Short mmCIF file of C-alpha atoms and ligand atoms in Angstrom, two decimals:
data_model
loop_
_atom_site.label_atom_id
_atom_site.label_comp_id
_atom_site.label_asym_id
_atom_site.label_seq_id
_atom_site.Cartn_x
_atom_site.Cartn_y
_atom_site.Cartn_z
CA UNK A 297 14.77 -55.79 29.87
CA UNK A 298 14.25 -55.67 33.84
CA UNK A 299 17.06 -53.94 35.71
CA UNK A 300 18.92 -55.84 38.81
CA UNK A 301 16.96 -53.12 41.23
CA UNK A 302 13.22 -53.97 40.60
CA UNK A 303 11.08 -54.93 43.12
CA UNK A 304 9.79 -57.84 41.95
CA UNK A 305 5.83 -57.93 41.78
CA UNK A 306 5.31 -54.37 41.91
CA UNK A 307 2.90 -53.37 39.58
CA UNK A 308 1.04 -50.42 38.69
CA UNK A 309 -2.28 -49.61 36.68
CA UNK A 310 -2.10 -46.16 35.06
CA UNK A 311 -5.09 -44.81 33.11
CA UNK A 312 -4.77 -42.04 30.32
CA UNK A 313 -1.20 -42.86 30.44
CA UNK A 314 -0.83 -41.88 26.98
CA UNK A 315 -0.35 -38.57 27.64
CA UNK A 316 0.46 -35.51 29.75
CA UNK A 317 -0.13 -36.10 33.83
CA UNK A 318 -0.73 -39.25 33.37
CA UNK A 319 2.70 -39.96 31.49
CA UNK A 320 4.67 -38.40 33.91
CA UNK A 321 3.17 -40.57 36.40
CA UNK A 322 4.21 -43.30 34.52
CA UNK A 323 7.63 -42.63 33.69
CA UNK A 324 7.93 -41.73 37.45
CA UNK A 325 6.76 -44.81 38.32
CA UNK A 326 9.07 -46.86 36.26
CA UNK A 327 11.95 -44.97 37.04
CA UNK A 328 11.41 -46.48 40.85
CA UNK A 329 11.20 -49.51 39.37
CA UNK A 330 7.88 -50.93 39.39
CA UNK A 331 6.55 -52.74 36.10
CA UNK A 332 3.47 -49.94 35.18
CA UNK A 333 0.50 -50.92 32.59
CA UNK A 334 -1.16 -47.57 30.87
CA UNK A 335 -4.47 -47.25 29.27
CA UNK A 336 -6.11 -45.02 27.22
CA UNK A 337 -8.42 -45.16 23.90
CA UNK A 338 -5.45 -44.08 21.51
CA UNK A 339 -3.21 -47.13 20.83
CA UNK A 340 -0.32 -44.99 19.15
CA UNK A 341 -0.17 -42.74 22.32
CA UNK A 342 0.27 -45.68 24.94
CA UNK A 343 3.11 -47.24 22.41
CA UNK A 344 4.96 -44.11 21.85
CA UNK A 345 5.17 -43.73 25.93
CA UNK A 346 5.84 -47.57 26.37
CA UNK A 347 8.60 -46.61 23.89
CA UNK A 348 10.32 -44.78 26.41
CA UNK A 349 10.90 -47.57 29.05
CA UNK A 350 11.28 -50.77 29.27
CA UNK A 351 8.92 -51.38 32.31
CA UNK A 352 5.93 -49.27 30.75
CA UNK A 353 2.96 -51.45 28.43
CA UNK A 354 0.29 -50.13 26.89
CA UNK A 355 -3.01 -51.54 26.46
CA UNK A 356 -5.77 -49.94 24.68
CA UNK A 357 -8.92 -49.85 26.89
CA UNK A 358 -12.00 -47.05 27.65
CA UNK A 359 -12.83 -46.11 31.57
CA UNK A 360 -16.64 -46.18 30.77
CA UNK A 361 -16.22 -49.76 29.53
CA UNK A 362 -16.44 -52.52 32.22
CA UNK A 363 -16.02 -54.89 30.22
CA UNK A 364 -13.20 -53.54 28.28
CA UNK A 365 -11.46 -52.78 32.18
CA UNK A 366 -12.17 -56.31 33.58
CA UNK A 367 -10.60 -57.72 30.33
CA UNK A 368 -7.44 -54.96 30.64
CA UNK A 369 -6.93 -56.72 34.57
CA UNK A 370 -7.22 -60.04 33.56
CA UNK A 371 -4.07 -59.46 30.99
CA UNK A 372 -2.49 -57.07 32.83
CA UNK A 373 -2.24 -59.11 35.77
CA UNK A 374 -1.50 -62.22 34.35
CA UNK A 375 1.69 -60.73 32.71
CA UNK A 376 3.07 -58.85 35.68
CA UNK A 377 0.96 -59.90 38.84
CA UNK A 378 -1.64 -58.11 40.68
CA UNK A 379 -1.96 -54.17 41.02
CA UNK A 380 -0.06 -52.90 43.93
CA UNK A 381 -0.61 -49.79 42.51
CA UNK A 382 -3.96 -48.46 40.83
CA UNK A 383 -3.76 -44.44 39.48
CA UNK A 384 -7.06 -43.20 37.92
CA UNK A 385 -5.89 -40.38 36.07
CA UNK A 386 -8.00 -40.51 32.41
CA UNK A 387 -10.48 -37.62 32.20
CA UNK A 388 -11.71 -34.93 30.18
CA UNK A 389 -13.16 -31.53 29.95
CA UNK A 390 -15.49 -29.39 28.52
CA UNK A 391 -16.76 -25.65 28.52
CA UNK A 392 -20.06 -24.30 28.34
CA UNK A 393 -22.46 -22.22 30.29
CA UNK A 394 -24.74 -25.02 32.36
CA UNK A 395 -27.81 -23.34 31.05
CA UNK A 396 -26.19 -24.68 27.55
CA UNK A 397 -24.85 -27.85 28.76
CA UNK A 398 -26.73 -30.97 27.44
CA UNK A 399 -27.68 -33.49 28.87
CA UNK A 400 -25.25 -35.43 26.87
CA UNK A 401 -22.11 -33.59 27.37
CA UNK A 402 -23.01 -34.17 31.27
CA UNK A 403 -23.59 -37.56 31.14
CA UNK A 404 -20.29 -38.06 29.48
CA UNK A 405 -18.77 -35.85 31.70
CA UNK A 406 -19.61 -38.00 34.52
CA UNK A 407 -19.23 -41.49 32.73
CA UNK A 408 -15.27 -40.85 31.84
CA UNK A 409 -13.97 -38.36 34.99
CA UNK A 410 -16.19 -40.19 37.76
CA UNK A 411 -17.66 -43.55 36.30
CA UNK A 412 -14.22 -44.23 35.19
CA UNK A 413 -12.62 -43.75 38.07
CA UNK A 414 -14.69 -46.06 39.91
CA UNK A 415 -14.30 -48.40 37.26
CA UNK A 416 -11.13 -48.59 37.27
CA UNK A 417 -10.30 -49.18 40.86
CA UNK A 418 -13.38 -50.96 41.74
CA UNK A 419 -11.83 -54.76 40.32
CA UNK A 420 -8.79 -53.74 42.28
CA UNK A 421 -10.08 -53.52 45.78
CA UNK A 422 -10.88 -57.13 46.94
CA UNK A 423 -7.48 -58.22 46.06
CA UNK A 424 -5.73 -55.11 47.57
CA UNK A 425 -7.47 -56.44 51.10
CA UNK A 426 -6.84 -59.87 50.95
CA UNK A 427 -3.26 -58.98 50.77
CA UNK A 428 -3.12 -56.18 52.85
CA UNK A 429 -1.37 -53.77 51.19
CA UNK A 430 -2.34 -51.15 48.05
CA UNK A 431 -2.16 -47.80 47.07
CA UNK A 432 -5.01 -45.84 45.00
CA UNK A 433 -4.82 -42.97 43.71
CA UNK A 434 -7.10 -40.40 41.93
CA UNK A 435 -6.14 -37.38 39.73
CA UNK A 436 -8.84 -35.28 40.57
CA UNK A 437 -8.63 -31.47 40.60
CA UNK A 438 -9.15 -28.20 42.12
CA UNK A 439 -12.19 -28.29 40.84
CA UNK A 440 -13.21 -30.85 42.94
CA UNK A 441 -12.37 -28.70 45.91
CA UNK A 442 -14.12 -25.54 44.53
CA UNK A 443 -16.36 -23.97 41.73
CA UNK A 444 -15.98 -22.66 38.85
CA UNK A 445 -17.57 -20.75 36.17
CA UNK A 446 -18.60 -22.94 32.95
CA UNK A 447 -17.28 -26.12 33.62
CA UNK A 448 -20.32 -27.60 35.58
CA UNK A 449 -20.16 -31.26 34.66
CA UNK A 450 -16.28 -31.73 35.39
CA UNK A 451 -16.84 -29.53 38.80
CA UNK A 452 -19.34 -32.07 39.81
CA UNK A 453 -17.41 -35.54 38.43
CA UNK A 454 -14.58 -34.09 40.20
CA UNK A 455 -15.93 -33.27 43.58
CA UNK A 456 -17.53 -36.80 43.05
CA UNK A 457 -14.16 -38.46 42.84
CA UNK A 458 -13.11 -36.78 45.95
CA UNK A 459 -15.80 -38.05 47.50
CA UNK A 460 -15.59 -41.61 46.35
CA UNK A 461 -11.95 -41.18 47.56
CA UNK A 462 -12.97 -40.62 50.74
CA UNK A 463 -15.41 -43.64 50.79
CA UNK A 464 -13.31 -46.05 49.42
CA UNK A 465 -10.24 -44.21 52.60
CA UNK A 466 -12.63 -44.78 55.28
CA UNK A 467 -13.61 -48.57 53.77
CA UNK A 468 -10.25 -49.72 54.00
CA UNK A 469 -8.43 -48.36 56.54
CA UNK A 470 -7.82 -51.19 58.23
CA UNK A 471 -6.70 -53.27 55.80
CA UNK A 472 -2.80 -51.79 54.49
CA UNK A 473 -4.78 -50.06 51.55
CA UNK A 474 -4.26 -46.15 51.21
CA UNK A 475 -6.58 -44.42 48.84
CA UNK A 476 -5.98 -40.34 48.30
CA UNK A 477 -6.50 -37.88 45.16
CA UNK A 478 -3.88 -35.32 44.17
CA UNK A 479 -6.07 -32.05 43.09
CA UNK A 480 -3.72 -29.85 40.49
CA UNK A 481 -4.47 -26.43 39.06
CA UNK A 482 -3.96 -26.02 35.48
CA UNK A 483 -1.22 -28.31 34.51
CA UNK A 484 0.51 -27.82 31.14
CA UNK A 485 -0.83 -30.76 29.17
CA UNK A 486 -2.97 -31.15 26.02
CA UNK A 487 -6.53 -30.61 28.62
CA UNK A 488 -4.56 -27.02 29.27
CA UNK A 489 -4.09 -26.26 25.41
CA UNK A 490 -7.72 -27.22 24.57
CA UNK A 491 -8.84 -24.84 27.21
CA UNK A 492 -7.16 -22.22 25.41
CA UNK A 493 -7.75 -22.57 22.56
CA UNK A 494 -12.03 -22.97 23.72
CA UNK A 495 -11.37 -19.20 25.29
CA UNK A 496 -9.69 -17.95 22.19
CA UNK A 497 -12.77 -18.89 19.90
CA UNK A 498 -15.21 -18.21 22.38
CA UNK A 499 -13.98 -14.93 23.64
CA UNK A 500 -11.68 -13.28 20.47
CA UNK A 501 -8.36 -13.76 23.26
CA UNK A 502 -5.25 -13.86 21.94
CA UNK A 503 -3.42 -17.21 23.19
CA UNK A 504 -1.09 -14.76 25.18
CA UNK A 505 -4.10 -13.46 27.06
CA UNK A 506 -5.78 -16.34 27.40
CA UNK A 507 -2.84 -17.91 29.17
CA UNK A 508 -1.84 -15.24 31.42
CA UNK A 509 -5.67 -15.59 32.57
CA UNK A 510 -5.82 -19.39 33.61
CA UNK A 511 -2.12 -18.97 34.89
CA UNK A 512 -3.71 -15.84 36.98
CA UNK A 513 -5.81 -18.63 38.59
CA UNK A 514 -2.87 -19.90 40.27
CA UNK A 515 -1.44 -17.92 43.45
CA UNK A 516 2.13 -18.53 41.99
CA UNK A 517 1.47 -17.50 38.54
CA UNK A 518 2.09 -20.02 36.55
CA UNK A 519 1.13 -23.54 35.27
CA UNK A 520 1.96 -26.76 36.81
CA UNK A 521 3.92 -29.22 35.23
CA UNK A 522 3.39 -33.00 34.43
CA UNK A 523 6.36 -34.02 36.93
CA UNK A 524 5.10 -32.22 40.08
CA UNK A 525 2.05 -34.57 40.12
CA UNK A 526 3.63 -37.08 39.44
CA UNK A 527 6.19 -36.69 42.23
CA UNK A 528 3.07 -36.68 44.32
CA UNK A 529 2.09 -39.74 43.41
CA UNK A 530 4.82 -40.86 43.56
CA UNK A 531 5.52 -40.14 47.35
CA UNK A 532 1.56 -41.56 47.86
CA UNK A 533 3.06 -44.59 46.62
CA UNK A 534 6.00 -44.71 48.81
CA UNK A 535 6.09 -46.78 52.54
CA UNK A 536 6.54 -43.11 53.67
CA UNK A 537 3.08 -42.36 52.96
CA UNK A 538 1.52 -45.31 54.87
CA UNK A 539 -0.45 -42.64 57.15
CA UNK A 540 -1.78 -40.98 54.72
CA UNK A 541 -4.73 -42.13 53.47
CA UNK A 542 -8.45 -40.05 52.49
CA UNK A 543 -6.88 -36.77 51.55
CA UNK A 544 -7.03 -34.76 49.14
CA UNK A 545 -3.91 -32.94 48.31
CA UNK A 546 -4.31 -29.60 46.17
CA UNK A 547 -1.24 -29.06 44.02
CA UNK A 548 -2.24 -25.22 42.98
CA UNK A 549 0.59 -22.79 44.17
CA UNK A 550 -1.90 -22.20 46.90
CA UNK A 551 -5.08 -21.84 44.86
CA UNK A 552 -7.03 -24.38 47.25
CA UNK A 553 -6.46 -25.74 50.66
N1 LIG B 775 -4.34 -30.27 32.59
C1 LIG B 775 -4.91 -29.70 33.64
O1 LIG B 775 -4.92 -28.47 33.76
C2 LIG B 775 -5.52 -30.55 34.74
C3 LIG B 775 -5.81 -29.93 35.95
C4 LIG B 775 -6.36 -30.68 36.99
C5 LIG B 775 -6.63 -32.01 36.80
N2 LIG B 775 -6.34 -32.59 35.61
C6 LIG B 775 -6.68 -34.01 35.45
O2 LIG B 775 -5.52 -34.72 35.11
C7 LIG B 775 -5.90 -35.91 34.41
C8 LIG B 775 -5.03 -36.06 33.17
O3 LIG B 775 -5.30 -34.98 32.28
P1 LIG B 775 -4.15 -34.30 31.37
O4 LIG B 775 -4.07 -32.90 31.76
O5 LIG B 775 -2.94 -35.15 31.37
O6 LIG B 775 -4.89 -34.30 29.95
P2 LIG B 775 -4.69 -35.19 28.66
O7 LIG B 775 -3.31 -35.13 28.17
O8 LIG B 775 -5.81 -34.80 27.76
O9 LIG B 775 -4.91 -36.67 29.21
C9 LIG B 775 -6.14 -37.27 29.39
C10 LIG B 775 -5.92 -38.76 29.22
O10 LIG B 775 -7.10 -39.46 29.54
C11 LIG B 775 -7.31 -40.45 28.56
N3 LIG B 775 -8.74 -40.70 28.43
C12 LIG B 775 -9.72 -39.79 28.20
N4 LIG B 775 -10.90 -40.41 28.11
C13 LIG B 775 -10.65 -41.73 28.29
C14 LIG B 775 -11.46 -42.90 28.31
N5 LIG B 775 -12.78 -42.82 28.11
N6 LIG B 775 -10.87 -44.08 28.53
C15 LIG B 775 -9.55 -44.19 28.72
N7 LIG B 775 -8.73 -43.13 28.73
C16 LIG B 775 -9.28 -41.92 28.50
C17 LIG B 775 -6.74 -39.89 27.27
O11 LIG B 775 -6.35 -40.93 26.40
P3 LIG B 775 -7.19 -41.32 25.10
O12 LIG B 775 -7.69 -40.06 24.49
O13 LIG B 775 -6.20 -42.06 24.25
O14 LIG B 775 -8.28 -42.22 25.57
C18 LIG B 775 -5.54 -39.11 27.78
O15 LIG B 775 -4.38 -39.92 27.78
C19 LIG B 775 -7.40 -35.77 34.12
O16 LIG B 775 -8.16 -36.52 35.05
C20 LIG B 775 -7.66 -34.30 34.34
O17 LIG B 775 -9.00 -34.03 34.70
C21 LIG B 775 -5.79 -31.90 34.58
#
Protein backbone atom coordinates (compact mmCIF):
# COMPACT_ATOMS: atom_id res chain seq x y z
CA UNK A 1 0.00 0.00 0.00
CA UNK A 2 1.21 3.55 -1.41
CA UNK A 3 0.89 6.39 1.08
CA UNK A 4 -1.12 9.80 0.05
CA UNK A 5 2.60 11.59 -0.02
CA UNK A 6 4.41 9.65 -2.86
CA UNK A 7 5.68 11.22 -5.66
CA UNK A 8 4.27 9.46 -8.19
CA UNK A 9 6.85 7.95 -10.79
CA UNK A 10 9.75 8.14 -8.66
CA UNK A 11 11.65 5.21 -8.86
CA UNK A 12 14.83 3.95 -7.73
CA UNK A 13 17.27 0.98 -8.73
CA UNK A 14 19.27 -0.22 -5.72
CA UNK A 15 21.88 -2.98 -6.16
CA UNK A 16 23.09 -5.28 -3.19
CA UNK A 17 20.11 -4.01 -1.48
CA UNK A 18 19.88 -7.05 0.46
CA UNK A 19 22.03 -6.03 2.90
CA UNK A 20 24.06 -3.55 4.96
CA UNK A 21 24.83 0.02 2.97
CA UNK A 22 22.91 -0.83 0.51
CA UNK A 23 19.72 -1.48 2.79
CA UNK A 24 19.96 1.58 4.45
CA UNK A 25 19.93 3.24 1.23
CA UNK A 26 16.92 1.63 0.54
CA UNK A 27 14.91 2.08 3.48
CA UNK A 28 16.07 5.77 3.21
CA UNK A 29 14.85 5.96 0.03
CA UNK A 30 11.43 4.67 0.70
CA UNK A 31 10.97 6.53 3.67
CA UNK A 32 11.01 9.81 1.15
CA UNK A 33 8.71 8.13 -0.69
CA UNK A 34 9.96 6.91 -3.84
CA UNK A 35 8.95 3.24 -5.03
CA UNK A 36 12.84 1.53 -4.79
CA UNK A 37 13.66 -1.99 -6.65
CA UNK A 38 16.83 -3.93 -4.88
CA UNK A 39 18.99 -6.53 -6.35
CA UNK A 40 21.29 -8.86 -5.25
CA UNK A 41 22.11 -12.77 -5.88
CA UNK A 42 20.39 -13.92 -2.49
CA UNK A 43 16.58 -14.00 -2.98
CA UNK A 44 15.81 -14.43 0.89
CA UNK A 45 17.92 -11.25 1.64
CA UNK A 46 16.05 -8.86 -0.90
CA UNK A 47 12.53 -10.36 0.59
CA UNK A 48 13.38 -10.03 4.15
CA UNK A 49 14.30 -6.11 3.38
CA UNK A 50 11.21 -5.75 0.99
CA UNK A 51 9.53 -7.05 4.17
CA UNK A 52 10.15 -3.97 5.84
CA UNK A 53 8.29 -1.50 3.49
CA UNK A 54 5.81 -1.40 1.43
CA UNK A 55 7.56 0.60 -1.42
CA UNK A 56 10.78 -1.74 -1.43
CA UNK A 57 10.81 -5.08 -4.22
CA UNK A 58 13.25 -7.34 -4.58
CA UNK A 59 14.41 -8.97 -7.58
CA UNK A 60 17.07 -11.47 -7.73
CA UNK A 61 19.70 -10.47 -10.37
CA UNK A 62 23.93 -10.62 -10.63
CA UNK A 63 25.91 -7.17 -11.64
CA UNK A 64 28.29 -9.22 -13.94
CA UNK A 65 25.23 -10.50 -15.82
CA UNK A 66 23.94 -8.25 -18.68
CA UNK A 67 21.59 -10.15 -19.49
CA UNK A 68 20.25 -10.90 -16.14
CA UNK A 69 20.37 -6.60 -15.61
CA UNK A 70 18.62 -5.78 -18.96
CA UNK A 71 15.93 -8.39 -17.99
CA UNK A 72 15.81 -6.83 -14.08
CA UNK A 73 14.97 -3.09 -16.13
CA UNK A 74 12.62 -4.38 -18.36
CA UNK A 75 10.39 -5.66 -15.15
CA UNK A 76 11.37 -3.23 -12.98
CA UNK A 77 10.33 -0.53 -15.11
CA UNK A 78 7.34 -1.84 -16.40
CA UNK A 79 5.92 -2.17 -12.80
CA UNK A 80 6.89 1.22 -11.45
CA UNK A 81 8.19 3.38 -14.48
CA UNK A 82 11.58 4.34 -15.45
CA UNK A 83 14.66 4.83 -13.00
CA UNK A 84 14.83 8.30 -11.71
CA UNK A 85 17.13 7.00 -9.48
CA UNK A 86 20.02 4.38 -10.23
CA UNK A 87 22.48 3.47 -6.88
CA UNK A 88 25.28 0.97 -7.71
CA UNK A 89 26.13 -0.16 -4.43
CA UNK A 90 26.76 -4.32 -4.82
CA UNK A 91 30.45 -5.16 -4.35
CA UNK A 92 32.81 -7.28 -2.67
CA UNK A 93 36.16 -7.75 -1.16
CA UNK A 94 38.97 -9.73 -0.75
CA UNK A 95 42.49 -9.90 1.04
CA UNK A 96 45.64 -11.10 -0.10
CA UNK A 97 49.13 -9.95 -0.78
CA UNK A 98 49.09 -8.99 -4.82
CA UNK A 99 52.11 -11.14 -5.26
CA UNK A 100 49.39 -13.97 -4.13
CA UNK A 101 46.46 -12.60 -5.84
CA UNK A 102 45.28 -14.71 -8.86
CA UNK A 103 44.40 -13.87 -11.66
CA UNK A 104 40.99 -15.06 -10.86
CA UNK A 105 40.26 -13.38 -7.67
CA UNK A 106 41.21 -10.08 -9.80
CA UNK A 107 39.19 -10.64 -12.52
CA UNK A 108 36.27 -11.09 -10.24
CA UNK A 109 37.24 -8.34 -8.35
CA UNK A 110 36.82 -6.14 -11.23
CA UNK A 111 33.75 -7.94 -12.90
CA UNK A 112 31.34 -7.37 -9.63
CA UNK A 113 32.84 -3.79 -7.95
CA UNK A 114 33.58 -2.09 -11.48
CA UNK A 115 31.92 -4.20 -14.37
CA UNK A 116 28.88 -4.12 -12.29
CA UNK A 117 28.70 -0.83 -11.75
CA UNK A 118 28.82 0.01 -15.26
CA UNK A 119 26.39 -2.50 -15.87
CA UNK A 120 24.11 -1.42 -13.94
CA UNK A 121 23.82 2.18 -14.87
CA UNK A 122 24.82 1.83 -18.37
CA UNK A 123 20.80 0.76 -19.61
CA UNK A 124 19.84 3.71 -17.50
CA UNK A 125 21.54 6.56 -19.20
CA UNK A 126 19.75 7.12 -22.59
CA UNK A 127 16.50 7.37 -20.89
CA UNK A 128 17.82 9.61 -18.01
CA UNK A 129 18.73 12.22 -21.11
CA UNK A 130 15.84 12.06 -23.06
CA UNK A 131 14.02 13.18 -20.06
CA UNK A 132 16.31 15.38 -18.61
CA UNK A 133 16.51 14.59 -15.29
CA UNK A 134 18.41 11.51 -13.17
CA UNK A 135 20.48 10.89 -10.41
CA UNK A 136 23.40 8.11 -10.29
CA UNK A 137 25.06 7.18 -7.78
CA UNK A 138 28.08 4.92 -6.94
CA UNK A 139 29.14 3.40 -3.55
CA UNK A 140 32.62 3.41 -4.08
CA UNK A 141 35.19 3.79 -1.28
CA UNK A 142 38.16 5.26 0.24
CA UNK A 143 39.91 3.02 -1.43
CA UNK A 144 39.19 4.45 -4.50
CA UNK A 145 40.72 7.68 -3.32
CA UNK A 146 43.88 6.01 -1.84
CA UNK A 147 45.96 2.73 -1.37
CA UNK A 148 46.08 0.26 0.63
CA UNK A 149 48.00 -2.65 1.72
CA UNK A 150 46.51 -6.18 0.45
CA UNK A 151 43.49 -5.33 -1.11
CA UNK A 152 44.89 -4.64 -4.70
CA UNK A 153 42.01 -5.72 -6.90
CA UNK A 154 39.18 -3.73 -4.91
CA UNK A 155 41.78 -0.58 -4.73
CA UNK A 156 41.87 -0.67 -8.43
CA UNK A 157 37.84 -1.55 -9.20
CA UNK A 158 37.29 1.18 -6.87
CA UNK A 159 39.44 3.95 -8.16
CA UNK A 160 37.92 2.65 -11.52
CA UNK A 161 34.42 3.48 -10.43
CA UNK A 162 35.50 6.88 -9.47
CA UNK A 163 36.73 7.32 -12.56
CA UNK A 164 33.83 6.06 -14.60
CA UNK A 165 31.90 8.47 -12.28
CA UNK A 166 33.61 11.14 -13.48
CA UNK A 167 33.13 10.13 -17.19
CA UNK A 168 29.73 9.40 -17.13
CA UNK A 169 29.58 13.56 -14.76
CA UNK A 170 31.31 15.22 -17.49
CA UNK A 171 29.00 13.19 -20.36
CA UNK A 172 25.94 14.47 -19.04
CA UNK A 173 26.16 17.57 -17.64
CA UNK A 174 24.07 19.16 -19.73
CA UNK A 175 21.37 17.12 -19.75
CA UNK A 176 19.52 17.34 -15.79
CA UNK A 177 21.52 14.02 -15.01
CA UNK A 178 23.88 14.17 -11.83
CA UNK A 179 26.22 11.27 -11.43
CA UNK A 180 28.59 11.27 -8.02
CA UNK A 181 30.08 8.33 -5.72
CA UNK A 182 29.93 8.48 -1.93
CA UNK A 183 33.52 6.95 -0.75
CA UNK A 184 32.98 5.48 3.09
CA UNK A 185 35.65 4.13 5.41
CA UNK A 186 34.90 0.98 7.07
CA UNK A 187 31.22 0.85 7.54
CA UNK A 188 29.75 -1.69 9.99
CA UNK A 189 28.19 -4.20 7.62
CA UNK A 190 28.76 -7.91 6.88
CA UNK A 191 32.06 -6.66 4.18
CA UNK A 192 33.38 -5.12 7.79
CA UNK A 193 32.86 -8.51 9.76
CA UNK A 194 34.48 -10.62 6.97
CA UNK A 195 37.44 -8.35 7.14
CA UNK A 196 37.81 -9.28 10.59
CA UNK A 197 37.41 -12.17 10.80
CA UNK A 198 40.25 -12.58 7.40
CA UNK A 199 42.78 -10.62 10.01
CA UNK A 200 41.92 -12.86 12.88
CA UNK A 201 42.90 -16.13 10.90
CA UNK A 202 45.52 -14.59 9.06
CA UNK A 203 47.26 -12.75 11.80
CA UNK A 204 46.26 -14.81 15.36
CA UNK A 205 44.20 -11.10 16.38
CA UNK A 206 41.77 -11.27 18.72
CA UNK A 207 38.39 -9.72 17.19
CA UNK A 208 38.94 -6.88 19.84
CA UNK A 209 42.26 -6.06 18.25
CA UNK A 210 41.42 -6.52 15.03
CA UNK A 211 38.66 -3.97 15.34
CA UNK A 212 40.31 -1.32 17.20
CA UNK A 213 42.88 -1.58 14.13
CA UNK A 214 40.49 -0.94 11.06
CA UNK A 215 38.52 1.57 13.39
CA UNK A 216 42.23 3.20 13.94
CA UNK A 217 41.99 3.79 10.15
CA UNK A 218 39.42 6.28 10.68
CA UNK A 219 40.47 9.89 12.08
CA UNK A 220 37.33 9.70 14.39
CA UNK A 221 37.85 6.32 15.69
CA UNK A 222 35.25 4.49 14.91
CA UNK A 223 33.16 2.70 12.19
CA UNK A 224 30.61 4.20 10.02
CA UNK A 225 27.23 3.21 10.03
CA UNK A 226 24.75 2.02 7.26
CA UNK A 227 22.50 5.30 7.74
CA UNK A 228 25.24 7.95 7.27
CA UNK A 229 25.66 6.77 3.63
CA UNK A 230 22.67 6.50 3.10
CA UNK A 231 21.75 10.01 4.22
CA UNK A 232 24.29 10.90 1.59
CA UNK A 233 22.60 9.49 -0.93
CA UNK A 234 19.98 10.49 0.02
CA UNK A 235 20.76 14.33 -0.13
CA UNK A 236 22.53 13.35 -3.85
CA UNK A 237 19.12 12.48 -4.64
CA UNK A 238 17.47 15.54 -3.45
CA UNK A 239 16.66 18.92 -5.93
CA UNK A 240 19.18 20.39 -3.40
CA UNK A 241 21.92 18.59 -4.91
CA UNK A 242 21.26 19.63 -8.54
CA UNK A 243 24.93 21.29 -8.62
CA UNK A 244 26.53 18.68 -7.61
CA UNK A 245 27.48 16.42 -9.97
CA UNK A 246 31.29 14.37 -10.65
CA UNK A 247 32.37 14.26 -7.06
CA UNK A 248 33.42 12.10 -5.04
CA UNK A 249 32.44 12.52 -1.49
CA UNK A 250 34.66 10.61 1.22
CA UNK A 251 32.54 9.69 4.22
CA UNK A 252 35.75 8.65 6.57
CA UNK A 253 35.79 10.91 9.77
CA UNK A 254 38.41 12.66 7.76
CA UNK A 255 40.43 9.69 6.55
CA UNK A 256 40.42 11.07 2.80
CA UNK A 257 39.72 14.36 1.22
N1 LIG B 1 31.57 -2.16 4.69
C1 LIG B 1 32.57 -1.33 4.41
O1 LIG B 1 33.48 -1.14 5.24
C2 LIG B 1 32.60 -0.57 3.10
C3 LIG B 1 33.47 0.51 2.99
C4 LIG B 1 33.51 1.24 1.81
C5 LIG B 1 32.72 0.87 0.75
N2 LIG B 1 31.87 -0.19 0.87
C6 LIG B 1 31.07 -0.55 -0.29
O2 LIG B 1 29.71 -0.53 0.07
C7 LIG B 1 28.99 -1.40 -0.81
C8 LIG B 1 28.05 -2.27 0.01
O3 LIG B 1 28.83 -3.12 0.85
P1 LIG B 1 28.36 -3.53 2.33
O4 LIG B 1 29.37 -3.03 3.26
O5 LIG B 1 26.93 -3.18 2.52
O6 LIG B 1 28.59 -5.11 2.28
P2 LIG B 1 27.57 -6.32 2.15
O7 LIG B 1 26.57 -6.30 3.24
O8 LIG B 1 28.43 -7.52 1.96
O9 LIG B 1 26.77 -5.99 0.81
C9 LIG B 1 27.22 -6.28 -0.46
C10 LIG B 1 25.97 -6.47 -1.31
O10 LIG B 1 26.34 -6.63 -2.67
C11 LIG B 1 25.59 -7.69 -3.21
N3 LIG B 1 26.37 -8.32 -4.28
C12 LIG B 1 27.62 -8.81 -4.21
N4 LIG B 1 27.97 -9.33 -5.38
C13 LIG B 1 26.90 -9.17 -6.21
C14 LIG B 1 26.63 -9.52 -7.55
N5 LIG B 1 27.54 -10.15 -8.30
N6 LIG B 1 25.43 -9.19 -8.07
C15 LIG B 1 24.50 -8.57 -7.34
N7 LIG B 1 24.69 -8.21 -6.06
C16 LIG B 1 25.88 -8.53 -5.51
C17 LIG B 1 25.36 -8.66 -2.07
O11 LIG B 1 24.18 -9.42 -2.29
P3 LIG B 1 24.23 -10.94 -2.74
O12 LIG B 1 25.34 -11.60 -1.99
O13 LIG B 1 22.87 -11.46 -2.36
O14 LIG B 1 24.42 -10.94 -4.22
C18 LIG B 1 25.19 -7.71 -0.90
O15 LIG B 1 23.84 -7.38 -0.70
C19 LIG B 1 30.05 -2.18 -1.60
O16 LIG B 1 30.21 -1.62 -2.89
C20 LIG B 1 31.31 -1.95 -0.80
O17 LIG B 1 32.48 -2.06 -1.59
C21 LIG B 1 31.79 -0.92 2.02
Amino acid sequence: MTTATAIPGKHALVTGGGSGVGRAIALALAGADIDVTICGRREAELAKVAGESDRIFGISADVTDEAAMAALYETAEAARGPFDIVVANAGMAGSTPAHKTTLADWQRTLDVNLTGAFLTVKPALAGMATRKAGRIVFIASTAGLKGYAYVAPYVAAKHGVVGLMRALAAETAKSGVTVNAVCPGFVETDMLEESIQRIIEKTGRSAGEARTSLASTNPQGRFIQPQEVAAAVLWLCSDAAQSITGQAISISGGETW
